[in-house]
Short mmCIF file of C-alpha atoms in Angstrom, two decimals:
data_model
loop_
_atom_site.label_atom_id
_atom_site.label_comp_id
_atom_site.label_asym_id
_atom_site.label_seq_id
_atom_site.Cartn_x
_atom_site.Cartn_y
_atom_site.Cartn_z
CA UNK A 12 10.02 8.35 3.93
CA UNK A 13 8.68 8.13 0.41
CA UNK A 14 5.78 10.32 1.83
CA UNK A 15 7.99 13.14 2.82
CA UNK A 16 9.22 12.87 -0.73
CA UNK A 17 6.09 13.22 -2.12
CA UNK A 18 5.74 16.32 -0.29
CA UNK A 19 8.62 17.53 -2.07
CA UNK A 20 8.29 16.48 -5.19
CA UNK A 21 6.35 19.43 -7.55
CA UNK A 22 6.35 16.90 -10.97
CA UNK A 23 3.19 15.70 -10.64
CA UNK A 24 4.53 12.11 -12.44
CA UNK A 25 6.80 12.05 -10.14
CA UNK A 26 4.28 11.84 -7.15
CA UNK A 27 2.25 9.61 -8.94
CA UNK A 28 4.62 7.07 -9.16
CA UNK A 29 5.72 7.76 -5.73
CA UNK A 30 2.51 7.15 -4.74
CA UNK A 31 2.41 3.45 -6.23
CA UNK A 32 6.21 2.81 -4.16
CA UNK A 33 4.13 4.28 -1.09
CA UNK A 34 1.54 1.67 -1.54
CA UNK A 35 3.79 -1.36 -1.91
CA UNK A 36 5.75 -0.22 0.84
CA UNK A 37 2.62 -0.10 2.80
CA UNK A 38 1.72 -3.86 1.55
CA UNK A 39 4.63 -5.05 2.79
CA UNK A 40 4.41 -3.30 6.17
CA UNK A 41 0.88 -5.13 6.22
CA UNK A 42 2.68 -8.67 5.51
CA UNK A 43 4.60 -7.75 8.68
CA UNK A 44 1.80 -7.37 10.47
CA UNK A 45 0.10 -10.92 9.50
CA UNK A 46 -2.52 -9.34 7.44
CA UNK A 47 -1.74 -11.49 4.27
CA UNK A 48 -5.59 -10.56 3.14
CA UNK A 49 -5.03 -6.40 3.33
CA UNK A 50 -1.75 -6.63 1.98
CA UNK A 51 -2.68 -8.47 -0.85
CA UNK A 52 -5.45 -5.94 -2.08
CA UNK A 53 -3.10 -3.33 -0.73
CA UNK A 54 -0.54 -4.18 -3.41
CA UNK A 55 -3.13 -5.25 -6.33
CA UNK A 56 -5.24 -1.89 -5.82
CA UNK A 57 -2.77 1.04 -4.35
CA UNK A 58 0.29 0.16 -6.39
CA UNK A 59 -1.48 -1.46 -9.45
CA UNK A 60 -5.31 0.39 -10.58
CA UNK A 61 -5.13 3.37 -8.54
CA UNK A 62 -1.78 4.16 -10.20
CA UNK A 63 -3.33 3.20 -13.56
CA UNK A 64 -6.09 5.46 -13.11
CA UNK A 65 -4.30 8.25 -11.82
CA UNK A 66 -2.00 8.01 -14.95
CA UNK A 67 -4.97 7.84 -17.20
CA UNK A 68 -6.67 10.66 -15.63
CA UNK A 69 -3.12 12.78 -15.73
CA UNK A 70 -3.22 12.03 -19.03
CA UNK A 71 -6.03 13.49 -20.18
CA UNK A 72 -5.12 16.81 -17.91
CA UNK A 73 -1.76 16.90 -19.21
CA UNK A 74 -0.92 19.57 -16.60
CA UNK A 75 2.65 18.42 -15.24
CA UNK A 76 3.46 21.17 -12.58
CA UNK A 77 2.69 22.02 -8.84
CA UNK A 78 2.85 25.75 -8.62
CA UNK A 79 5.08 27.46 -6.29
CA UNK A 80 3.39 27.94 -2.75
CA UNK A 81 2.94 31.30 -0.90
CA UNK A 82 2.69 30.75 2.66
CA UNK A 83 3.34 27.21 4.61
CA UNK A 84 2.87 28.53 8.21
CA UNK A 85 -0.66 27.85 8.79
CA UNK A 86 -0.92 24.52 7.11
CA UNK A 87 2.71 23.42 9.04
CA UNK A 88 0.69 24.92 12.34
CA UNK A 89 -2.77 22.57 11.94
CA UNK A 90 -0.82 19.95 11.22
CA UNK A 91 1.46 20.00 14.15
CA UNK A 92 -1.39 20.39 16.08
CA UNK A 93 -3.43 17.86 15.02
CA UNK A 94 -0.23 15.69 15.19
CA UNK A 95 0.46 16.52 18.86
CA UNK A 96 -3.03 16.26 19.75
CA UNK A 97 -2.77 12.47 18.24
CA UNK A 98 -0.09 11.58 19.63
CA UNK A 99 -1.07 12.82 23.02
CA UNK A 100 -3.95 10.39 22.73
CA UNK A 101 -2.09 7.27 21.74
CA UNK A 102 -0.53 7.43 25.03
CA UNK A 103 -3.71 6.23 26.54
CA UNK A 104 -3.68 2.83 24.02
CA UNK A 105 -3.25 -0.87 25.08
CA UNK A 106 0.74 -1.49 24.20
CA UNK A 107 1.52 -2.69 20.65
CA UNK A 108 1.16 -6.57 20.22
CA UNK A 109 -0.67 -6.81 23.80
CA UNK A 110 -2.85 -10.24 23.58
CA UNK A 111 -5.10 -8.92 26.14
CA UNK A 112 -5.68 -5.54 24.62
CA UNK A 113 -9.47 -4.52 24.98
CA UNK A 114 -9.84 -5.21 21.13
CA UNK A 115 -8.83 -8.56 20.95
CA UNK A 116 -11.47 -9.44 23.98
CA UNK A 117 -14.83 -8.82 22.36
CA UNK A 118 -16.31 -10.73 18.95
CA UNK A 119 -12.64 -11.58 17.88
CA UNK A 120 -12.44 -14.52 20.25
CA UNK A 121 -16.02 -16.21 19.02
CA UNK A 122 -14.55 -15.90 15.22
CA UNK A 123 -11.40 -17.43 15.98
CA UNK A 124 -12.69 -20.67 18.07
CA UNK A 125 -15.99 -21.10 16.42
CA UNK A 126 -15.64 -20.06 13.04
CA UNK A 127 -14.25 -23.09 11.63
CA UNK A 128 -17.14 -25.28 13.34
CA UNK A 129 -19.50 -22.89 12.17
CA UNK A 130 -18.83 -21.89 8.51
CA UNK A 131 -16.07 -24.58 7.89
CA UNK A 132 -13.65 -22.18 6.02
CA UNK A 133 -10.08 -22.22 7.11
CA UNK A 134 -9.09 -18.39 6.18
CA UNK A 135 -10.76 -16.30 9.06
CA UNK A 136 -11.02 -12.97 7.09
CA UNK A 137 -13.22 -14.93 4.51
CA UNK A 138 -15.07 -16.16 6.89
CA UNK A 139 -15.70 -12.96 8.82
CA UNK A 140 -16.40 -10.64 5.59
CA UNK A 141 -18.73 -12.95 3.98
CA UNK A 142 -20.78 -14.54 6.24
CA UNK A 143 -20.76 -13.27 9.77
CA UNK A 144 -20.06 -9.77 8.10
CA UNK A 145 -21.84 -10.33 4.63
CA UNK A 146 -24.13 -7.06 5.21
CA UNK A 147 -21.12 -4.56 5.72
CA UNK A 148 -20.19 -6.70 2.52
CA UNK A 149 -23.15 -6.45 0.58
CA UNK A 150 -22.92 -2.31 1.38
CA UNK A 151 -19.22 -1.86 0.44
CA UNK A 152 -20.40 -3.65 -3.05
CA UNK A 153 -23.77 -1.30 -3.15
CA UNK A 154 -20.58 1.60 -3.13
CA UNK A 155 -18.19 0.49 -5.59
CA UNK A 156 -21.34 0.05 -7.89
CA UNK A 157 -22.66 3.69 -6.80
CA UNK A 158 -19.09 5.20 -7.84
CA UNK A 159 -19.38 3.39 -11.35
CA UNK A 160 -22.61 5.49 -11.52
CA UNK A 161 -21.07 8.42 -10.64
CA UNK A 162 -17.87 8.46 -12.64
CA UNK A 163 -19.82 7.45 -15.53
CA UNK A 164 -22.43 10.68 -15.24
CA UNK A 165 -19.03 13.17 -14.69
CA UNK A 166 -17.58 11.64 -17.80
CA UNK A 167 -20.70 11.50 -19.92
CA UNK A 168 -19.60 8.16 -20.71
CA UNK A 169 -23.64 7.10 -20.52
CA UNK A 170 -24.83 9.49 -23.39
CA UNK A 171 -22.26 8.74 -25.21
CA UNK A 172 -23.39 5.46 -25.40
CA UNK A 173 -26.58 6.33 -26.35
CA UNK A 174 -25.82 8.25 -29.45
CA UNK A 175 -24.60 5.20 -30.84
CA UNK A 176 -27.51 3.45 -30.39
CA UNK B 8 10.53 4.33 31.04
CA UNK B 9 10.82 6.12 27.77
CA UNK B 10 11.94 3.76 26.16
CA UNK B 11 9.32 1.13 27.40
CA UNK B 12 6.88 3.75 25.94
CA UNK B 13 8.33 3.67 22.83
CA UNK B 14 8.15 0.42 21.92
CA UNK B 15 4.73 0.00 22.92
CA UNK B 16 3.45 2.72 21.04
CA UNK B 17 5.73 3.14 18.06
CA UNK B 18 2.94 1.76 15.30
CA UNK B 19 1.16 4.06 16.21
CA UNK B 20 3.33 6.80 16.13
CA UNK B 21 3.91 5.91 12.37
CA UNK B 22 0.26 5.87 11.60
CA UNK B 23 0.25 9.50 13.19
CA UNK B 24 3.51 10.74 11.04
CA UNK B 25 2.16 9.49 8.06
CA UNK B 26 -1.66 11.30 8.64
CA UNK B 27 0.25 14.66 9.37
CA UNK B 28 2.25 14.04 6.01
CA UNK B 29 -0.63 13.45 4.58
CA UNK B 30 -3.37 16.31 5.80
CA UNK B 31 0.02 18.37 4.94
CA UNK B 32 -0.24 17.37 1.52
CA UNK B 33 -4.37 18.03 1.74
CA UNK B 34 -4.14 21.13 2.74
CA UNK B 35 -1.53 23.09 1.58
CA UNK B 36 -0.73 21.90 -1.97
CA UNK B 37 -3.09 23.54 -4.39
CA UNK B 38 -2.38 20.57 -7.36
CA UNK B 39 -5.91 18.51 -7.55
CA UNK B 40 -3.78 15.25 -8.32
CA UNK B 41 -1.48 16.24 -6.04
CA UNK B 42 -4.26 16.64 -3.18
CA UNK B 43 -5.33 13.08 -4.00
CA UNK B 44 -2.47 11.64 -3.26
CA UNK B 45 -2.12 13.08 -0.14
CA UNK B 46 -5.32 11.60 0.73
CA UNK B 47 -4.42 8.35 -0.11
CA UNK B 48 -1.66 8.78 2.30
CA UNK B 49 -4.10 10.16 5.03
CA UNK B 50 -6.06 6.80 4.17
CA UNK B 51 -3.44 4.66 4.44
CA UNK B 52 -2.35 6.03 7.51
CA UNK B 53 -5.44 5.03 9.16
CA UNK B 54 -5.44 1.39 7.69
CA UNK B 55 -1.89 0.83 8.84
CA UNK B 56 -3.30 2.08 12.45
CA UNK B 57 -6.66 -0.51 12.37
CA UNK B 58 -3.72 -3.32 11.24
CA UNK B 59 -1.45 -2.56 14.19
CA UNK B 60 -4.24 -2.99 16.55
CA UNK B 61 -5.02 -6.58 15.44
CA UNK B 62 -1.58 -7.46 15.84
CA UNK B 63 -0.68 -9.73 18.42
CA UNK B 64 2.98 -10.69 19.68
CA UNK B 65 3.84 -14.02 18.78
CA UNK B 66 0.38 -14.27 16.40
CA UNK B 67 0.46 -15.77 12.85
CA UNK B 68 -2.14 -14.58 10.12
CA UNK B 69 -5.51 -15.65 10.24
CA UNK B 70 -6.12 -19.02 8.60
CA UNK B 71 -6.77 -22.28 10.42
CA UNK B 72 -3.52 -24.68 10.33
CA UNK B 73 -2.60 -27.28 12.60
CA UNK B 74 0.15 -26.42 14.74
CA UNK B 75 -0.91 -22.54 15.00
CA UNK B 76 -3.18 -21.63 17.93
CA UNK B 77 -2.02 -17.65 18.48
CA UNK B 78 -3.73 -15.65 15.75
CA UNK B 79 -4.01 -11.81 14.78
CA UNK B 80 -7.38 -10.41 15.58
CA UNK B 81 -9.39 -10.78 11.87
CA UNK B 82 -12.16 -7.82 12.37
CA UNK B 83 -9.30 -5.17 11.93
CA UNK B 84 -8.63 -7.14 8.42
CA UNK B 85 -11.81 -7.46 7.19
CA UNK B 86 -12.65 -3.66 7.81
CA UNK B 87 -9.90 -2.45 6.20
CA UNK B 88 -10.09 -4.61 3.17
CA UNK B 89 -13.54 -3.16 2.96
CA UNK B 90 -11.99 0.26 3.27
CA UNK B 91 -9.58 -0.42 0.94
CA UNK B 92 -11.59 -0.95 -2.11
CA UNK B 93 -13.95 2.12 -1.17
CA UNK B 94 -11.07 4.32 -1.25
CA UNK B 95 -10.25 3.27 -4.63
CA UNK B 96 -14.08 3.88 -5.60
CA UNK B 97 -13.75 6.93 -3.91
CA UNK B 98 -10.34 8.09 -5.51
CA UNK B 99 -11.49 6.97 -9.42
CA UNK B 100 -14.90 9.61 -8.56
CA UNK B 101 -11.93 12.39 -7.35
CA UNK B 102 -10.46 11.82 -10.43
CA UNK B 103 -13.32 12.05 -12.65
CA UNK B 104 -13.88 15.35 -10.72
CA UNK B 105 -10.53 16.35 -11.65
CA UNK B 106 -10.73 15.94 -15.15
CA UNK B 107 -14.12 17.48 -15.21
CA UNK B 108 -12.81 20.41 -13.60
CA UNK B 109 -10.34 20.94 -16.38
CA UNK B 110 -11.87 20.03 -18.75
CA UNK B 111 -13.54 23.46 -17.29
CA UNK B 112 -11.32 25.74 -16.11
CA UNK B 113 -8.39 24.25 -18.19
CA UNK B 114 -6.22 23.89 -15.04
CA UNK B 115 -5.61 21.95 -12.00
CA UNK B 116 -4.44 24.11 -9.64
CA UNK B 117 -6.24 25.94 -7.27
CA UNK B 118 -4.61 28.87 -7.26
CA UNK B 119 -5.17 29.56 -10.73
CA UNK B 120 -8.77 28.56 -10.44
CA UNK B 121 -9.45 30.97 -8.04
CA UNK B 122 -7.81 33.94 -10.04
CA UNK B 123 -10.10 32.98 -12.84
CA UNK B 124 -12.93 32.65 -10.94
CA UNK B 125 -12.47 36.51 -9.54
CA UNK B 126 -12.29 37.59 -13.70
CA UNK B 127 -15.34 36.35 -14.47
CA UNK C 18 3.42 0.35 -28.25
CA UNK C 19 1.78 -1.15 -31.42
CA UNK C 20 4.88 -1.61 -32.52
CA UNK C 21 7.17 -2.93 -29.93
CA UNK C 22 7.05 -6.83 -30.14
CA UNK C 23 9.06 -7.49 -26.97
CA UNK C 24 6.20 -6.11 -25.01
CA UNK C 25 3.34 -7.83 -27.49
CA UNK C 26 4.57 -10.77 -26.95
CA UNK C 27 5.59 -10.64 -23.44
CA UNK C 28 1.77 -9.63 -22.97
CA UNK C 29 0.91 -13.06 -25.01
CA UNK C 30 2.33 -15.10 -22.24
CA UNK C 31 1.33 -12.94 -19.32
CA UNK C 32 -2.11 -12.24 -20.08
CA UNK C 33 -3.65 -15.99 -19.51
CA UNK C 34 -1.57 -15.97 -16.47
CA UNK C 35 -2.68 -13.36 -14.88
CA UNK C 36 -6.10 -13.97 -15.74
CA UNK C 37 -5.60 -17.56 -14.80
CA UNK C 38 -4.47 -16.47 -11.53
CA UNK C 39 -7.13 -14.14 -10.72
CA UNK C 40 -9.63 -17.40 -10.72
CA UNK C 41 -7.36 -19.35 -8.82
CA UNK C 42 -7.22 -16.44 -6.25
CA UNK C 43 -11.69 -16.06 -6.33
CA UNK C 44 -12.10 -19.91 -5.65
CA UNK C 45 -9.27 -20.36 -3.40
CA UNK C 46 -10.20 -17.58 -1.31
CA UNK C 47 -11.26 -20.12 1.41
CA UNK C 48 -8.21 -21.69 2.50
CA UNK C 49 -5.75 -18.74 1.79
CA UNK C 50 -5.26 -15.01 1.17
CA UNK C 51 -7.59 -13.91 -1.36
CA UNK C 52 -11.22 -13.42 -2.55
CA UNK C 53 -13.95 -11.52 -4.56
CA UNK C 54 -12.05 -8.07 -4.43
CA UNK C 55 -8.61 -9.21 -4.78
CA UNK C 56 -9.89 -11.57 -7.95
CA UNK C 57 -11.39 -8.50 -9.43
CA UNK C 58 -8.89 -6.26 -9.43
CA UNK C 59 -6.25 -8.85 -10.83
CA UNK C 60 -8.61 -9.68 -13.22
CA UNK C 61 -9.34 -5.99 -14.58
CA UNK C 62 -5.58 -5.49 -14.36
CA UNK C 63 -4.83 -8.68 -16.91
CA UNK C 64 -7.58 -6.63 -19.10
CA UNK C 65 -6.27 -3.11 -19.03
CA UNK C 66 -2.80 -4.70 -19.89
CA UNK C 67 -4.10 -5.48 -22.82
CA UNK C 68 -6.11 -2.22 -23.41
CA UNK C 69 -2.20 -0.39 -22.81
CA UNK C 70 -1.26 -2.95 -25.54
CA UNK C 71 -3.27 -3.26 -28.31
CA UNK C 72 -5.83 0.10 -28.02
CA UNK C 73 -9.25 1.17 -26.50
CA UNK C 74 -10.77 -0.15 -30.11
CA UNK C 75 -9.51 -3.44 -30.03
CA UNK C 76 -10.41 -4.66 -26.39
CA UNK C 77 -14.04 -3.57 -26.85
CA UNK C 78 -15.01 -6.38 -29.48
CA UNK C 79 -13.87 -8.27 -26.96
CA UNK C 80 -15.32 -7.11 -23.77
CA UNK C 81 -17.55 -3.58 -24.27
CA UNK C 82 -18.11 -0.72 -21.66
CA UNK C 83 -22.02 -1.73 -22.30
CA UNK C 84 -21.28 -5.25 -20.96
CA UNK C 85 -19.04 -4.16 -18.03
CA UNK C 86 -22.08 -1.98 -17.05
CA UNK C 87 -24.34 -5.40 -17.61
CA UNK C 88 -22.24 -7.60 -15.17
CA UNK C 89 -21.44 -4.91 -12.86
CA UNK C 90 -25.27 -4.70 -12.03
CA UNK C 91 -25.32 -8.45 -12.35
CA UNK C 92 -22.60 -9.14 -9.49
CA UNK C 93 -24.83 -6.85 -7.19
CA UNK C 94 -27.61 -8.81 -8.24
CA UNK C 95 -26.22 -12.21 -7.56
CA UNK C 96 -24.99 -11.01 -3.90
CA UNK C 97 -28.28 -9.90 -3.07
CA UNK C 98 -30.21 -13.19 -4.65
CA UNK C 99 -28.32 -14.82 -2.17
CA UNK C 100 -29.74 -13.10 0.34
CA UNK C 101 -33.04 -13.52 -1.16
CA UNK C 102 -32.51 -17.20 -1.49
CA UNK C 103 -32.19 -17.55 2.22
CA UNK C 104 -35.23 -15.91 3.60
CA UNK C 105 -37.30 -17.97 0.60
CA UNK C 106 -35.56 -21.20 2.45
CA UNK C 107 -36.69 -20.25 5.56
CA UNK C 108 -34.08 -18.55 7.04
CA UNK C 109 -33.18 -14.80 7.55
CA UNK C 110 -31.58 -12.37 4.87
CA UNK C 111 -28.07 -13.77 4.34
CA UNK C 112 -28.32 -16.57 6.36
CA UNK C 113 -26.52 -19.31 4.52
CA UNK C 114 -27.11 -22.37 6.73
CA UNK C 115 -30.69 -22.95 4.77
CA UNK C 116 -28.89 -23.12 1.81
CA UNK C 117 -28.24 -26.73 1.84
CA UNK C 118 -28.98 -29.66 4.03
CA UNK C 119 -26.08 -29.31 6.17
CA UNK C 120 -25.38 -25.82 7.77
CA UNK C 121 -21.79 -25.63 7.08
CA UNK C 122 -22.30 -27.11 3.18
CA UNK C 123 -24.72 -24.03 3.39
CA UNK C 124 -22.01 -21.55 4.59
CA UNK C 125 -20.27 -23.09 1.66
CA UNK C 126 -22.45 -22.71 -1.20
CA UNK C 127 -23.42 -19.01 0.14
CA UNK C 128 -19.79 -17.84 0.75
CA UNK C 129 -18.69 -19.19 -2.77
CA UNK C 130 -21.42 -17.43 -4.80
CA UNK C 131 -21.16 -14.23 -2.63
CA UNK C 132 -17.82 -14.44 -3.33
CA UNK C 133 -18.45 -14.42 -6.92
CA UNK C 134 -20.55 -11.72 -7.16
CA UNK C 135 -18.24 -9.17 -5.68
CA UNK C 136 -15.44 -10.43 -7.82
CA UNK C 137 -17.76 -9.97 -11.15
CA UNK C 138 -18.65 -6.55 -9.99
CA UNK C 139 -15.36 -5.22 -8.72
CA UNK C 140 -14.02 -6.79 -11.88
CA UNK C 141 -16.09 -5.08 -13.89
CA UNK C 142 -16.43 -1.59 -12.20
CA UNK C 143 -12.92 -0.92 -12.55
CA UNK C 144 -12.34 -2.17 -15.97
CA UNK C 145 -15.90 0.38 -16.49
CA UNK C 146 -14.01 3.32 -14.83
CA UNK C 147 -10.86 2.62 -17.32
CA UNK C 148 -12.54 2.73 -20.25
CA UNK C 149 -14.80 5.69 -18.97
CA UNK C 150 -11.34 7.44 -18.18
CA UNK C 151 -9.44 6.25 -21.52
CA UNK C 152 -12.27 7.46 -23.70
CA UNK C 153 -12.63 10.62 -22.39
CA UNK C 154 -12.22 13.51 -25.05
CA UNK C 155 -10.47 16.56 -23.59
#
């Protein structure tokens, strides 16, 4: 719903904001589906910094309208195709919720019976991302530290700090 | 029959309205801000379809407690809490791209970036 | 917003809280939702609060872009010393159970630290990108 609004919408405030809603609404969805973990940076990251930044960053651009559009037929057409195409696939998945759904039979199992024995830490998704997982870990790290880099070069935030010194 | 369908497959379906809301945003709003929303939809999209797949009827979130012995499947979780903070890394460098791109053409919009790209 | 005392002082109470809560959510990441990102990001959001309080000027006595570069590079560097710290016990790269004398104190230890350095660098990466963002001249 608040996504088809942000379609909509042509004040860019506007459809940041919406954008935060769209996140928490998400975060809760992800409560729902007993992924405290997700929701949690779900809610702290989409709805709190990403809005921040996008605010900052809309700030500085100051530009507050979308212009009219000219033609919405071939954008509506690839979408509707992709969408049909998607949903023509999903008829093939495992039912929602089914326990014996291929992905619940391979490493999931091993975590869930052995992890505690193993790494002795009650919360599973802790467990998983930092110890059985702790290279995809140490990579996702390696790219939030790679995007400081870069957003500092596009800004010139570095040389600035150098004339000071 | 239909109906059995649909409530097997109806998080899914979601996932799939929500990624055609948001390529629609992608690709035919010309706004730079507003183009990164829409991919935050499109992200989000996918991450609610990874959740829904770890989901299990009758399952409780995953953290050890006695008296719980049906849990949802963690490697969905821990992927997309990976992928969640990458696609804020990867939405602040869109933004700096943004701004730099004003800070250029003094304008956000494709549209008008193209008409003064074809006067120069 | 200098000069709107509701919000100062609101801020006053919330600020310690938050970042109280942010540590609470890093070391209790074991035994319930939470962890290095989550911590991070609650963390920088206590900080930027303040930044949309009291200025750009005022937060960077306190805490400056140079030393949000510093720890961001230093949370990497923990995570991977970790890793290091393992294969000079003996075991592979990132294998905690060498850490200590029993495997699962091991797991421990290596979790908690790992843990730690993804909360100082997410921490610090986003409060970096804020102030890269709110300095920005047009």
């Amino acid at each position: 719903m608040t996504a088809l609004m942000i379609i909509n919408m042509r004040n860019i405030l506007s459809v940041i904001m919406l954008g935060g809603i769209y996140s928490l609404i998400s975060a809760i969805l992800f409560v729902v589906l007993d992924a405290v973990d997700v929701a949690f940076t779900e809610a702290a990251v989409g709805a709190g910094i990403s809005t921040v930044l996008f605010l900052s960053a809309f700030a500085i651009t100051g530009k507050h309208h979308d212009l009219k559009r000219r033609n919405h037929f071939p954008a509506l057409l690839a979408v509707l195709v992709m969408g049909a195409g998607l949903m023509y696939s999903t008829l093939d998945m495992p039912a929602w919720g089914d326990a014996e759904a291929p992905v619940h039979q391979h490493v999931a199992p091993r975590y869930l019976e052995d992890s505690y024995a193993e790494v002795g830490v009650p919360n599973i998704v802790t467990s998983v991302l930092a110890s059985y997982r702790g290279f995809d870990t140490l990579g996702e790290v390696t790219v939030v530290f790679t995007a400081l880099i870069a957003v500092l070069l596009l800004l010139g935030a570095i040389r600035e700090d150098e004339d000071q010194s | 029959m239909i109906s059995a369908l649909i409530n097997d497959l109806y998080a899914y379906w979601i996932s799939v309205l929500l990624m055609m809301a948001g390529l629609y945003i992608v690709i035919d709003h010309s706004n730079l801000f507003k183009k990164l929303v829409g991919l935050n939809i499109f992200q989000t999209s996918v991450f609610i379809m990874f959740i829904a797949m770890g989901k299990v009827d009758g399952g409780t979130a995953p953290i050890i407690e006695k008296g719980y012995t049906v849990f949802s499947n963690p490697l969905p979780h821990v992927l997309i809490l990976t992928a969640i903070v990458v696609s804020i890394a990867t939405t602040s460098v869109g933004l700096a791209l943004v701004v730099k791109i004003n800070k250029h053409y003094q304008s956000v919009d494709e549209q008008e970036i193209e008409k003064i790209e074809l006067q120069e | 917003m200098k000069k709107n005392p509701i919000l100062r002082e609101t801020s006053h109470v919330l600020i310690p809280v938050i970042l109280l809560f942010a540590l609470y959510v890093q070391f209790h990441g074991d035994y319930g939702p939470g962890g290095g990102f989550q911590a991070g990001v609650i963390f920088a959001s206590g900080i930027i609060l303040y930044v949309l309080l009291h200025g750009i000027k005022k937060t960077e006595k306190i805490i400056s872009l140079q030393t949000t570069k510093l720890l961001a590079a230093l949370g990497l560097l923990i995570y991977c010393a970790v890793g290091v710290a393992g294969m000079l016990l003996g075991g592979l790269f990132l294998e905690y159970n060498v850490l200590a004398a029993d495997p699962v104190a091991g797991q421990h230890w290596g979790i908690l630290f790992i843990e730690l350095g993804v909360g100082i660098t997410v921490a610090s990466v986003i409060l970096a990108v804020f102030y890269a963002f709110a300095k920005f001249e047009k």
